[in-house]
Amino acid sequence: MSTQAPDRVEPDAALLLDSLPVPLLEVGAGNAVLALNMAAEEFFGMSRQQIKAGGMAEIAPPDHPIYLLLAHLRQRGGSVTEHDLLFSSPRFHHEGVSVQGAEVLDHPGHLLLTFHQPSTARVLDQQQVYRSAARSVSGMAAMLAHEVRNPLSGIKGAAQLLEQAVGDADRDLATLICDEVDRIDALVERMGMFGEAQMDYRALNIHRLLEHVKLLASNGFAKDLRIIEQYDPSLPHVWGDRDRLVQVLLNLVKNAAEALHETGKKGDITLMTSYRPGIRVTAPGTTQWRHLPLVVTIRDTGPGISETVRPHLFEPFVSTKVNGSGLGLALVGKVMDDHGGVMEVESRPGRTEISLFLPLAEERAGLS
């Protein structure tokens, strides 16, 4: 006896497009946007109604290379790809974008555009740099604590004895020695934070941590600046050490405030959270995958990070500040490595964003 398979229900085309993680636009005559998916809405920071109403002009200025791509497709047909494009507006900023264009079959004059970012690969490449920097600083911290800090106490003790025994003319020199010993000791103490400390991992509400950081900043180094909060209230808990994460967030907000103060103009710092699936990395030395969908972003409207400094930003002793030690961002890299997270840095004049990709509490707890 034969059985007949049940009729297959074909999925709706619009639902299929919205399920795609790649931003997609259908462009018609006059560069009108006829259709787009949810990924395109997120990519351009606008609703599909806004994009459809404004057309391609909402996405790119008239002199943008994407219009040459569209003209090529209309004249010659087929498909074409343009690499390393920049899309930027007050709502979005994407560098190094590849755009693939093709004709829509059975719809003459309709063109299909997809937008591809190298962001995931860039995040992972940056993380390798940060992890190497964190490891080098950890080894240096252990060496300094043993080889430098112990002799410093003897030097300071001798200088204090000299300060009491010498005359007025030489007392200033003995005081200078004590002051410099204290300065070096403070630097070594900061380096000690890179050592292997006991971590207290638990499920944390990331928004409570950000509210605590905002309170500290608003009553201290950023009291003259506007701090904006853009949170996704539906986010689950993050897995981490509270004190270390507060330290990282406070450091990033302080750097943003100092960058704004350097301009001498009023500016904004924005604290953002979002859920961004797709970032997965393997734990060092294992085959275990880590899912890092929870994203915390610190954005400022300062002058941006110079191209020469950016590749070395999280390395120890690299600083753009006159009196900076270059350890703050190196410590951020160390703490993120301890949490199994990764970072992404995007910067241009008027806008700098540092994003932290962190694990969810339920996933990390399930692995323990």
mmCIF file of C-alpha atoms in Angstrom:
data_model
loop_
_atom_site.group_PDB
_atom_site.id
_atom_site.type_symbol
_atom_site.label_atom_id
_atom_site.label_comp_id
_atom_site.label_asym_id
_atom_site.label_seq_id
_atom_site.Cartn_x
_atom_site.Cartn_y
_atom_site.Cartn_z
ATOM 1 C CA MET A 1 0.000 0.000 0.000
ATOM 2 C CA SER A 2 1.499 3.290 -1.057
ATOM 3 C CA THR A 3 1.264 6.433 0.998
ATOM 4 C CA GLN A 4 1.152 9.865 -0.479
ATOM 5 C CA ALA A 5 3.321 12.556 1.029
ATOM 6 C CA PRO A 6 1.410 15.514 2.418
ATOM 7 C CA ASP A 7 1.343 18.675 0.353
ATOM 8 C CA ARG A 8 4.345 20.864 1.059
ATOM 9 C CA VAL A 9 3.549 24.389 2.206
ATOM 10 C CA GLU A 10 5.810 26.882 0.471
ATOM 11 C CA PRO A 11 7.138 29.584 2.797
ATOM 12 C CA ASP A 12 6.227 33.183 2.127
ATOM 13 C CA ALA A 13 8.911 35.007 0.125
ATOM 14 C CA ALA A 14 8.839 38.054 2.414
ATOM 15 C CA LEU A 15 9.404 35.870 5.467
ATOM 16 C CA LEU A 16 12.348 34.209 3.753
ATOM 17 C CA LEU A 17 13.926 37.595 2.979
ATOM 18 C CA ASP A 18 13.443 38.794 6.547
ATOM 19 C CA SER A 19 15.152 35.627 7.780
ATOM 20 C CA LEU A 20 18.304 36.441 5.813
ATOM 21 C CA PRO A 21 21.066 38.019 7.955
ATOM 22 C CA VAL A 22 22.370 39.900 4.876
ATOM 23 C CA PRO A 23 20.958 43.392 4.149
ATOM 24 C CA LEU A 24 19.054 43.307 0.854
ATOM 25 C CA LEU A 25 17.392 45.991 -1.296
ATOM 26 C CA GLU A 26 15.305 45.801 -4.441
ATOM 27 C CA VAL A 27 15.828 48.967 -6.506
ATOM 28 C CA GLY A 28 13.560 50.105 -9.319
ATOM 29 C CA ALA A 29 13.370 52.981 -11.771
ATOM 30 C CA GLY A 30 14.537 56.351 -10.513
ATOM 31 C CA ASN A 31 16.521 54.548 -7.809
ATOM 32 C CA ALA A 32 13.346 53.934 -5.846
ATOM 33 C CA VAL A 33 13.627 51.267 -3.161
ATOM 34 C CA LEU A 34 10.816 48.804 -3.804
ATOM 35 C CA ALA A 35 11.533 46.258 -1.115
ATOM 36 C CA LEU A 36 14.025 45.494 1.663
ATOM 37 C CA ASN A 37 14.450 43.042 4.523
ATOM 38 C CA MET A 38 14.840 43.449 8.295
ATOM 39 C CA ALA A 39 18.635 43.178 8.068
ATOM 40 C CA ALA A 40 18.639 46.248 5.787
ATOM 41 C CA GLU A 41 16.536 48.185 8.300
ATOM 42 C CA GLU A 42 19.071 47.413 11.025
ATOM 43 C CA PHE A 43 22.042 48.084 8.737
ATOM 44 C CA PHE A 44 20.836 51.569 7.769
ATOM 45 C CA GLY A 45 19.209 52.434 11.092
ATOM 46 C CA MET A 46 15.849 53.259 9.487
ATOM 47 C CA SER A 47 12.485 51.622 9.038
ATOM 48 C CA ARG A 48 11.517 50.224 5.663
ATOM 49 C CA GLN A 49 8.868 52.953 5.360
ATOM 50 C CA GLN A 50 11.564 55.630 5.675
ATOM 51 C CA ILE A 51 13.849 53.963 3.161
ATOM 52 C CA LYS A 52 11.065 53.355 0.669
ATOM 53 C CA ALA A 53 9.872 56.947 0.966
ATOM 54 C CA GLY A 54 13.326 58.433 0.372
ATOM 55 C CA GLY A 55 14.766 55.849 -2.022
ATOM 56 C CA MET A 56 18.485 55.411 -2.493
ATOM 57 C CA ALA A 57 19.003 59.052 -1.516
ATOM 58 C CA GLU A 58 18.362 57.989 2.087
ATOM 59 C CA ILE A 59 21.300 55.579 1.850
ATOM 60 C CA ALA A 60 23.984 57.314 -0.209
ATOM 61 C CA PRO A 61 24.743 60.847 -1.519
ATOM 62 C CA PRO A 62 24.487 61.513 -5.284
ATOM 63 C CA ASP A 63 28.242 61.082 -5.882
ATOM 64 C CA HIS A 64 28.451 57.674 -4.170
ATOM 65 C CA PRO A 65 30.033 54.803 -6.198
ATOM 66 C CA ILE A 66 26.919 52.668 -5.698
ATOM 67 C CA TYR A 67 25.159 54.695 -8.402
ATOM 68 C CA LEU A 68 27.859 53.704 -10.906
ATOM 69 C CA LEU A 69 27.185 50.088 -9.967
ATOM 70 C CA LEU A 70 23.452 50.573 -10.596
ATOM 71 C CA ALA A 71 24.135 52.293 -13.931
ATOM 72 C CA HIS A 72 26.422 49.444 -14.991
ATOM 73 C CA LEU A 73 23.745 46.867 -14.217
ATOM 74 C CA ARG A 74 21.092 48.782 -16.154
ATOM 75 C CA GLN A 75 23.329 49.078 -19.206
ATOM 76 C CA ARG A 76 24.957 45.644 -19.283
ATOM 77 C CA GLY A 77 22.868 43.420 -17.048
ATOM 78 C CA GLY A 78 24.324 40.380 -15.325
ATOM 79 C CA SER A 79 25.836 40.853 -11.885
ATOM 80 C CA VAL A 80 28.644 42.966 -10.458
ATOM 81 C CA THR A 81 30.409 43.408 -7.108
ATOM 82 C CA GLU A 82 31.991 46.566 -5.705
ATOM 83 C CA HIS A 83 34.333 46.277 -2.705
ATOM 84 C CA ASP A 84 35.525 48.544 0.106
ATOM 85 C CA LEU A 85 32.662 51.044 0.022
ATOM 86 C CA LEU A 86 31.815 53.534 2.757
ATOM 87 C CA PHE A 87 28.239 54.193 3.854
ATOM 88 C CA SER A 88 27.898 56.956 6.418
ATOM 89 C CA SER A 89 25.217 59.252 7.785
ATOM 90 C CA PRO A 90 24.076 60.426 11.228
ATOM 91 C CA ARG A 91 22.168 57.126 11.519
ATOM 92 C CA PHE A 92 24.823 54.647 10.377
ATOM 93 C CA HIS A 93 28.507 54.242 9.561
ATOM 94 C CA HIS A 94 29.912 51.198 7.765
ATOM 95 C CA GLU A 95 33.402 50.913 6.291
ATOM 96 C CA GLY A 96 34.835 48.301 3.943
ATOM 97 C CA VAL A 97 31.419 47.184 2.684
ATOM 98 C CA SER A 98 31.118 44.907 -0.359
ATOM 99 C CA VAL A 99 27.983 45.410 -2.465
ATOM 100 C CA GLN A 100 26.767 42.733 -4.851
ATOM 101 C CA GLY A 101 24.243 43.726 -7.492
ATOM 102 C CA ALA A 102 22.230 41.678 -9.967
ATOM 103 C CA GLU A 103 19.150 41.863 -12.176
ATOM 104 C CA VAL A 104 15.853 40.549 -10.837
ATOM 105 C CA LEU A 105 14.656 37.833 -13.193
ATOM 106 C CA ASP A 106 11.257 38.410 -14.837
ATOM 107 C CA HIS A 107 11.218 42.011 -13.568
ATOM 108 C CA PRO A 108 12.993 44.221 -16.146
ATOM 109 C CA GLY A 109 14.554 47.298 -14.619
ATOM 110 C CA HIS A 110 14.530 45.863 -11.101
ATOM 111 C CA LEU A 111 17.921 45.381 -9.437
ATOM 112 C CA LEU A 112 18.882 43.465 -6.320
ATOM 113 C CA LEU A 113 21.601 44.747 -3.961
ATOM 114 C CA THR A 114 23.140 42.886 -1.031
ATOM 115 C CA PHE A 115 25.545 44.454 1.460
ATOM 116 C CA HIS A 116 28.337 42.476 3.124
ATOM 117 C CA GLN A 117 30.516 43.608 6.027
ATOM 118 C CA PRO A 118 33.844 42.103 7.101
ATOM 119 C CA SER A 119 32.959 43.022 10.705
ATOM 120 C CA THR A 120 33.060 39.526 12.205
ATOM 121 C CA ALA A 121 36.466 38.763 10.741
ATOM 122 C CA ARG A 122 37.728 42.186 11.824
ATOM 123 C CA VAL A 123 36.483 41.648 15.372
ATOM 124 C CA LEU A 124 38.268 38.308 15.616
ATOM 125 C CA ASP A 125 41.492 39.678 14.121
ATOM 126 C CA GLN A 126 41.476 42.547 16.612
ATOM 127 C CA GLN A 127 40.861 40.145 19.457
ATOM 128 C CA GLN A 128 44.035 38.203 18.639
ATOM 129 C CA VAL A 129 45.991 41.447 19.042
ATOM 130 C CA TYR A 130 44.285 42.279 22.345
ATOM 131 C CA ARG A 131 44.831 38.764 23.709
ATOM 132 C CA SER A 132 48.547 38.855 22.861
ATOM 133 C CA ALA A 133 48.876 42.270 24.511
ATOM 134 C CA ALA A 134 47.056 41.049 27.629
ATOM 135 C CA ARG A 135 49.326 38.024 27.966
ATOM 136 C CA SER A 136 52.486 40.081 27.565
ATOM 137 C CA VAL A 137 51.360 42.533 30.242
ATOM 138 C CA SER A 138 50.437 39.701 32.623
ATOM 139 C CA GLY A 139 53.969 38.301 32.395
ATOM 140 C CA MET A 140 55.488 41.747 32.810
ATOM 141 C CA ALA A 141 53.337 42.417 35.888
ATOM 142 C CA ALA A 142 54.582 39.294 37.633
ATOM 143 C CA MET A 143 58.197 40.184 36.844
ATOM 144 C CA LEU A 144 57.868 43.779 38.039
ATOM 145 C CA ALA A 145 56.224 42.782 41.311
ATOM 146 C CA HIS A 146 59.176 40.546 42.131
ATOM 147 C CA GLU A 147 62.156 42.354 40.583
ATOM 148 C CA VAL A 148 61.190 46.014 41.039
ATOM 149 C CA ARG A 149 58.711 46.530 43.832
ATOM 150 C CA ASN A 150 60.695 44.775 46.558
ATOM 151 C CA PRO A 151 63.903 46.828 46.033
ATOM 152 C CA LEU A 152 61.839 50.032 45.902
ATOM 153 C CA SER A 153 60.961 49.777 49.595
ATOM 154 C CA GLY A 154 64.656 49.599 50.466
ATOM 155 C CA ILE A 155 65.492 52.601 48.294
ATOM 156 C CA LYS A 156 62.725 54.667 49.856
ATOM 157 C CA GLY A 157 63.772 53.690 53.374
ATOM 158 C CA ALA A 158 67.353 54.756 52.681
ATOM 159 C CA ALA A 159 66.191 58.043 51.180
ATOM 160 C CA GLN A 160 64.052 58.779 54.246
ATOM 161 C CA LEU A 161 67.053 58.218 56.510
ATOM 162 C CA LEU A 162 69.164 60.533 54.332
ATOM 163 C CA GLU A 163 66.416 63.141 54.456
ATOM 164 C CA GLN A 164 66.833 63.333 58.232
ATOM 165 C CA ALA A 165 70.637 63.293 58.214
ATOM 166 C CA VAL A 166 71.576 65.704 55.442
ATOM 167 C CA GLY A 167 71.508 69.470 55.466
ATOM 168 C CA ASP A 168 68.839 71.704 54.008
ATOM 169 C CA ALA A 169 70.640 71.966 50.676
ATOM 170 C CA ASP A 170 70.457 68.198 50.052
ATOM 171 C CA ARG A 171 67.108 67.494 51.722
ATOM 172 C CA ASP A 172 65.214 68.391 48.556
ATOM 173 C CA LEU A 173 67.159 65.718 46.652
ATOM 174 C CA ALA A 174 66.264 63.082 49.241
ATOM 175 C CA THR A 175 62.602 64.159 49.035
ATOM 176 C CA LEU A 176 62.800 63.900 45.234
ATOM 177 C CA ILE A 177 64.033 60.304 45.534
ATOM 178 C CA CYS A 178 61.087 59.422 47.815
ATOM 179 C CA ASP A 179 58.577 61.051 45.447
ATOM 180 C CA GLU A 180 59.952 59.212 42.417
ATOM 181 C CA VAL A 181 59.935 55.904 44.291
ATOM 182 C CA ASP A 182 56.261 56.493 45.134
ATOM 183 C CA ARG A 183 55.509 57.241 41.482
ATOM 184 C CA ILE A 184 57.228 54.070 40.277
ATOM 185 C CA ASP A 185 55.544 52.058 43.008
ATOM 186 C CA ALA A 186 52.124 53.361 41.908
ATOM 187 C CA LEU A 187 52.880 52.337 38.326
ATOM 188 C CA VAL A 188 53.938 48.857 39.418
ATOM 189 C CA GLU A 189 50.768 48.604 41.497
ATOM 190 C CA ARG A 190 48.706 49.401 38.419
ATOM 191 C CA MET A 191 50.623 46.747 36.523
ATOM 192 C CA GLY A 192 49.730 44.331 39.298
ATOM 193 C CA MET A 193 46.095 44.510 38.185
ATOM 194 C CA PHE A 194 47.125 42.456 35.155
ATOM 195 C CA GLY A 195 48.086 39.497 37.334
ATOM 196 C CA GLU A 196 45.970 36.389 37.642
ATOM 197 C CA ALA A 197 43.369 37.384 40.240
ATOM 198 C CA GLN A 198 40.472 35.326 41.545
ATOM 199 C CA MET A 199 37.362 36.160 39.511
ATOM 200 C CA ASP A 200 33.845 36.112 40.924
ATOM 201 C CA TYR A 201 31.741 35.134 37.915
ATOM 202 C CA ARG A 202 27.962 35.324 38.211
ATOM 203 C CA ALA A 203 24.839 36.366 36.285
ATOM 204 C CA LEU A 204 24.703 40.166 36.076
ATOM 205 C CA ASN A 205 22.215 42.724 34.812
ATOM 206 C CA ILE A 206 24.366 44.738 32.416
ATOM 207 C CA HIS A 207 22.031 47.743 32.642
ATOM 208 C CA ARG A 208 22.528 48.037 36.392
ATOM 209 C CA LEU A 209 26.280 48.092 35.842
ATOM 210 C CA LEU A 210 25.900 50.811 33.205
ATOM 211 C CA GLU A 211 23.629 52.860 35.474
ATOM 212 C CA HIS A 212 26.254 52.627 38.231
ATOM 213 C CA VAL A 213 28.973 53.739 35.819
ATOM 214 C CA LYS A 214 26.813 56.620 34.570
ATOM 215 C CA LEU A 215 26.200 57.772 38.149
ATOM 216 C CA LEU A 216 29.933 57.792 38.897
ATOM 217 C CA ALA A 217 30.763 59.599 35.661
ATOM 218 C CA SER A 218 27.962 62.173 35.969
ATOM 219 C CA ASN A 219 29.152 63.142 39.437
ATOM 220 C CA GLY A 220 32.828 63.180 38.511
ATOM 221 C CA PHE A 221 34.865 63.429 35.330
ATOM 222 C CA ALA A 222 31.824 63.732 32.996
ATOM 223 C CA LYS A 223 29.607 66.053 35.041
ATOM 224 C CA ASP A 224 29.657 68.679 32.270
ATOM 225 C CA LEU A 225 28.770 66.213 29.503
ATOM 226 C CA ARG A 226 25.506 64.657 28.370
ATOM 227 C CA ILE A 227 25.356 60.880 28.801
ATOM 228 C CA ILE A 228 22.656 59.231 26.676
ATOM 229 C CA GLU A 229 21.287 55.752 27.354
ATOM 230 C CA GLN A 230 20.027 53.535 24.518
ATOM 231 C CA TYR A 231 19.282 50.147 26.026
ATOM 232 C CA ASP A 232 17.534 47.013 24.842
ATOM 233 C CA PRO A 233 15.451 46.207 27.942
ATOM 234 C CA SER A 234 14.830 42.621 26.816
ATOM 235 C CA LEU A 235 18.470 41.567 27.124
ATOM 236 C CA PRO A 236 19.231 38.537 29.320
ATOM 237 C CA HIS A 237 21.898 38.612 32.012
ATOM 238 C CA VAL A 238 25.604 38.667 31.194
ATOM 239 C CA TRP A 239 28.148 36.264 32.700
ATOM 240 C CA GLY A 240 30.990 38.104 34.394
ATOM 241 C CA ASP A 241 32.822 39.554 37.367
ATOM 242 C CA ARG A 242 30.970 42.694 38.513
ATOM 243 C CA ASP A 243 33.957 44.698 39.755
ATOM 244 C CA ARG A 244 36.056 43.971 36.676
ATOM 245 C CA LEU A 245 33.254 44.836 34.252
ATOM 246 C CA VAL A 246 32.538 48.086 36.103
ATOM 247 C CA GLN A 247 36.257 48.863 35.912
ATOM 248 C CA VAL A 248 36.254 48.276 32.141
ATOM 249 C CA LEU A 249 33.115 50.332 31.482
ATOM 250 C CA LEU A 250 34.274 53.181 33.716
ATOM 251 C CA ASN A 251 37.617 53.247 31.933
ATOM 252 C CA LEU A 252 35.974 53.462 28.505
ATOM 253 C CA VAL A 253 33.554 56.199 29.587
ATOM 254 C CA LYS A 254 36.425 58.153 31.149
ATOM 255 C CA ASN A 255 38.435 57.902 27.928
ATOM 256 C CA ALA A 256 35.420 59.146 25.977
ATOM 257 C CA ALA A 257 34.994 62.086 28.382
ATOM 258 C CA GLU A 258 38.673 63.020 28.131
ATOM 259 C CA ALA A 259 38.490 62.890 24.328
ATOM 260 C CA LEU A 260 35.564 65.316 24.410
ATOM 261 C CA HIS A 261 37.303 67.635 26.877
ATOM 262 C CA GLU A 262 40.307 67.829 24.528
ATOM 263 C CA THR A 263 38.110 69.386 21.841
ATOM 264 C CA GLY A 264 36.943 72.131 24.187
ATOM 265 C CA LYS A 265 33.403 71.692 22.878
ATOM 266 C CA LYS A 266 30.246 70.189 24.297
ATOM 267 C CA GLY A 267 29.677 66.596 23.262
ATOM 268 C CA ASP A 268 27.750 63.437 23.988
ATOM 269 C CA ILE A 269 28.603 60.010 25.345
ATOM 270 C CA THR A 270 26.131 57.275 24.470
ATOM 271 C CA LEU A 271 25.826 54.000 26.356
ATOM 272 C CA MET A 272 24.146 51.328 24.210
ATOM 273 C CA THR A 273 23.207 47.680 24.565
ATOM 274 C CA SER A 274 21.922 45.306 21.903
ATOM 275 C CA TYR A 275 21.540 41.658 21.011
ATOM 276 C CA ARG A 276 23.602 40.750 17.949
ATOM 277 C CA PRO A 277 23.712 37.047 17.072
ATOM 278 C CA GLY A 278 26.479 35.670 14.897
ATOM 279 C CA ILE A 279 29.687 36.303 16.857
ATOM 280 C CA ARG A 280 31.127 32.935 17.869
ATOM 281 C CA VAL A 281 34.727 32.227 18.843
ATOM 282 C CA THR A 282 36.606 29.185 20.068
ATOM 283 C CA ALA A 283 38.148 29.156 23.522
ATOM 284 C CA PRO A 284 41.974 29.154 23.338
ATOM 285 C CA GLY A 285 43.367 25.616 23.391
ATOM 286 C CA THR A 286 39.925 23.974 23.080
ATOM 287 C CA THR A 287 37.339 23.135 20.439
ATOM 288 C CA GLN A 288 34.525 24.695 22.487
ATOM 289 C CA TRP A 289 32.586 27.522 20.864
ATOM 290 C CA ARG A 290 31.599 30.672 22.714
ATOM 291 C CA HIS A 291 28.488 32.571 21.686
ATOM 292 C CA LEU A 292 28.817 36.321 22.311
ATOM 293 C CA PRO A 293 25.517 37.963 21.359
ATOM 294 C CA LEU A 294 25.289 40.600 24.097
ATOM 295 C CA VAL A 295 26.867 43.851 22.902
ATOM 296 C CA VAL A 296 27.721 46.917 25.007
ATOM 297 C CA THR A 297 28.846 49.979 23.042
ATOM 298 C CA ILE A 298 30.415 53.215 24.314
ATOM 299 C CA ARG A 299 30.108 55.990 21.715
ATOM 300 C CA ASP A 300 31.456 59.538 21.864
ATOM 301 C CA THR A 301 31.381 62.528 19.539
ATOM 302 C CA GLY A 302 35.048 63.382 20.069
ATOM 303 C CA PRO A 303 37.857 63.867 17.536
ATOM 304 C CA GLY A 304 38.348 60.162 16.844
ATOM 305 C CA ILE A 305 41.411 57.933 17.103
ATOM 306 C CA SER A 306 44.284 58.578 14.712
ATOM 307 C CA GLU A 307 45.067 55.923 12.115
ATOM 308 C CA THR A 308 48.619 55.539 13.440
ATOM 309 C CA VAL A 309 47.495 54.782 17.013
ATOM 310 C CA ARG A 310 44.446 52.629 16.258
ATOM 311 C CA PRO A 311 46.271 49.333 15.455
ATOM 312 C CA HIS A 312 48.178 49.589 18.761
ATOM 313 C CA LEU A 313 45.390 51.032 20.877
ATOM 314 C CA PHE A 314 45.169 48.191 23.403
ATOM 315 C CA GLU A 315 48.868 47.511 23.659
ATOM 316 C CA PRO A 316 50.555 48.446 26.968
ATOM 317 C CA PHE A 317 52.242 51.858 27.277
ATOM 318 C CA VAL A 318 50.537 53.213 24.135
ATOM 319 C CA SER A 319 48.657 56.419 24.945
ATOM 320 C CA THR A 320 47.497 59.562 23.171
ATOM 321 C CA LYS A 321 47.392 61.498 26.454
ATOM 322 C CA VAL A 322 50.235 63.753 27.561
ATOM 323 C CA ASN A 323 50.417 62.190 31.028
ATOM 324 C CA GLY A 324 48.873 58.818 30.190
ATOM 325 C CA SER A 325 50.547 55.526 31.110
ATOM 326 C CA GLY A 326 48.852 53.522 28.355
ATOM 327 C CA LEU A 327 47.676 50.856 30.802
ATOM 328 C CA GLY A 328 43.952 51.635 30.920
ATOM 329 C CA LEU A 329 42.979 50.159 27.567
ATOM 330 C CA ALA A 330 45.470 47.327 27.949
ATOM 331 C CA LEU A 331 43.609 46.417 31.138
ATOM 332 C CA VAL A 332 40.322 46.491 29.203
ATOM 333 C CA GLY A 333 41.816 43.947 26.814
ATOM 334 C CA LYS A 334 42.966 41.753 29.710
ATOM 335 C CA VAL A 335 39.558 41.762 31.418
ATOM 336 C CA MET A 336 37.729 41.031 28.162
ATOM 337 C CA ASP A 337 40.067 38.119 27.504
ATOM 338 C CA ASP A 338 39.377 36.781 31.017
ATOM 339 C CA HIS A 339 35.636 36.917 30.270
ATOM 340 C CA GLY A 340 35.986 35.167 26.930
ATOM 341 C CA GLY A 341 34.660 38.263 25.177
ATOM 342 C CA VAL A 342 35.858 40.190 22.158
ATOM 343 C CA MET A 343 36.021 43.875 21.231
ATOM 344 C CA GLU A 344 35.497 46.006 18.165
ATOM 345 C CA VAL A 345 36.758 49.552 17.635
ATOM 346 C CA GLU A 346 35.362 51.913 15.006
ATOM 347 C CA SER A 347 36.494 55.516 14.879
ATOM 348 C CA ARG A 348 36.359 58.567 12.667
ATOM 349 C CA PRO A 349 36.324 62.310 13.407
ATOM 350 C CA GLY A 350 33.154 63.048 15.340
ATOM 351 C CA ARG A 351 32.347 59.477 16.295
ATOM 352 C CA THR A 352 34.221 56.710 18.123
ATOM 353 C CA GLU A 353 32.608 53.435 19.163
ATOM 354 C CA ILE A 354 34.108 50.654 21.278
ATOM 355 C CA SER A 355 31.873 47.582 21.426
ATOM 356 C CA LEU A 356 32.222 44.729 23.911
ATOM 357 C CA PHE A 357 30.804 41.341 22.884
ATOM 358 C CA LEU A 358 29.969 39.292 25.986
ATOM 359 C CA PRO A 359 28.569 35.805 26.778
ATOM 360 C CA LEU A 360 25.097 35.191 28.158
ATOM 361 C CA ALA A 361 24.756 33.968 31.734
ATOM 362 C CA GLU A 362 22.632 30.915 30.986
ATOM 363 C CA GLU A 363 25.009 29.672 28.278
ATOM 364 C CA ARG A 364 28.159 30.095 30.375
ATOM 365 C CA ALA A 365 26.508 28.573 33.441
ATOM 366 C CA GLY A 366 25.426 25.600 31.383
ATOM 367 C CA LEU A 367 29.037 24.932 30.424
ATOM 368 C CA SER A 368 30.316 24.933 34.005
#
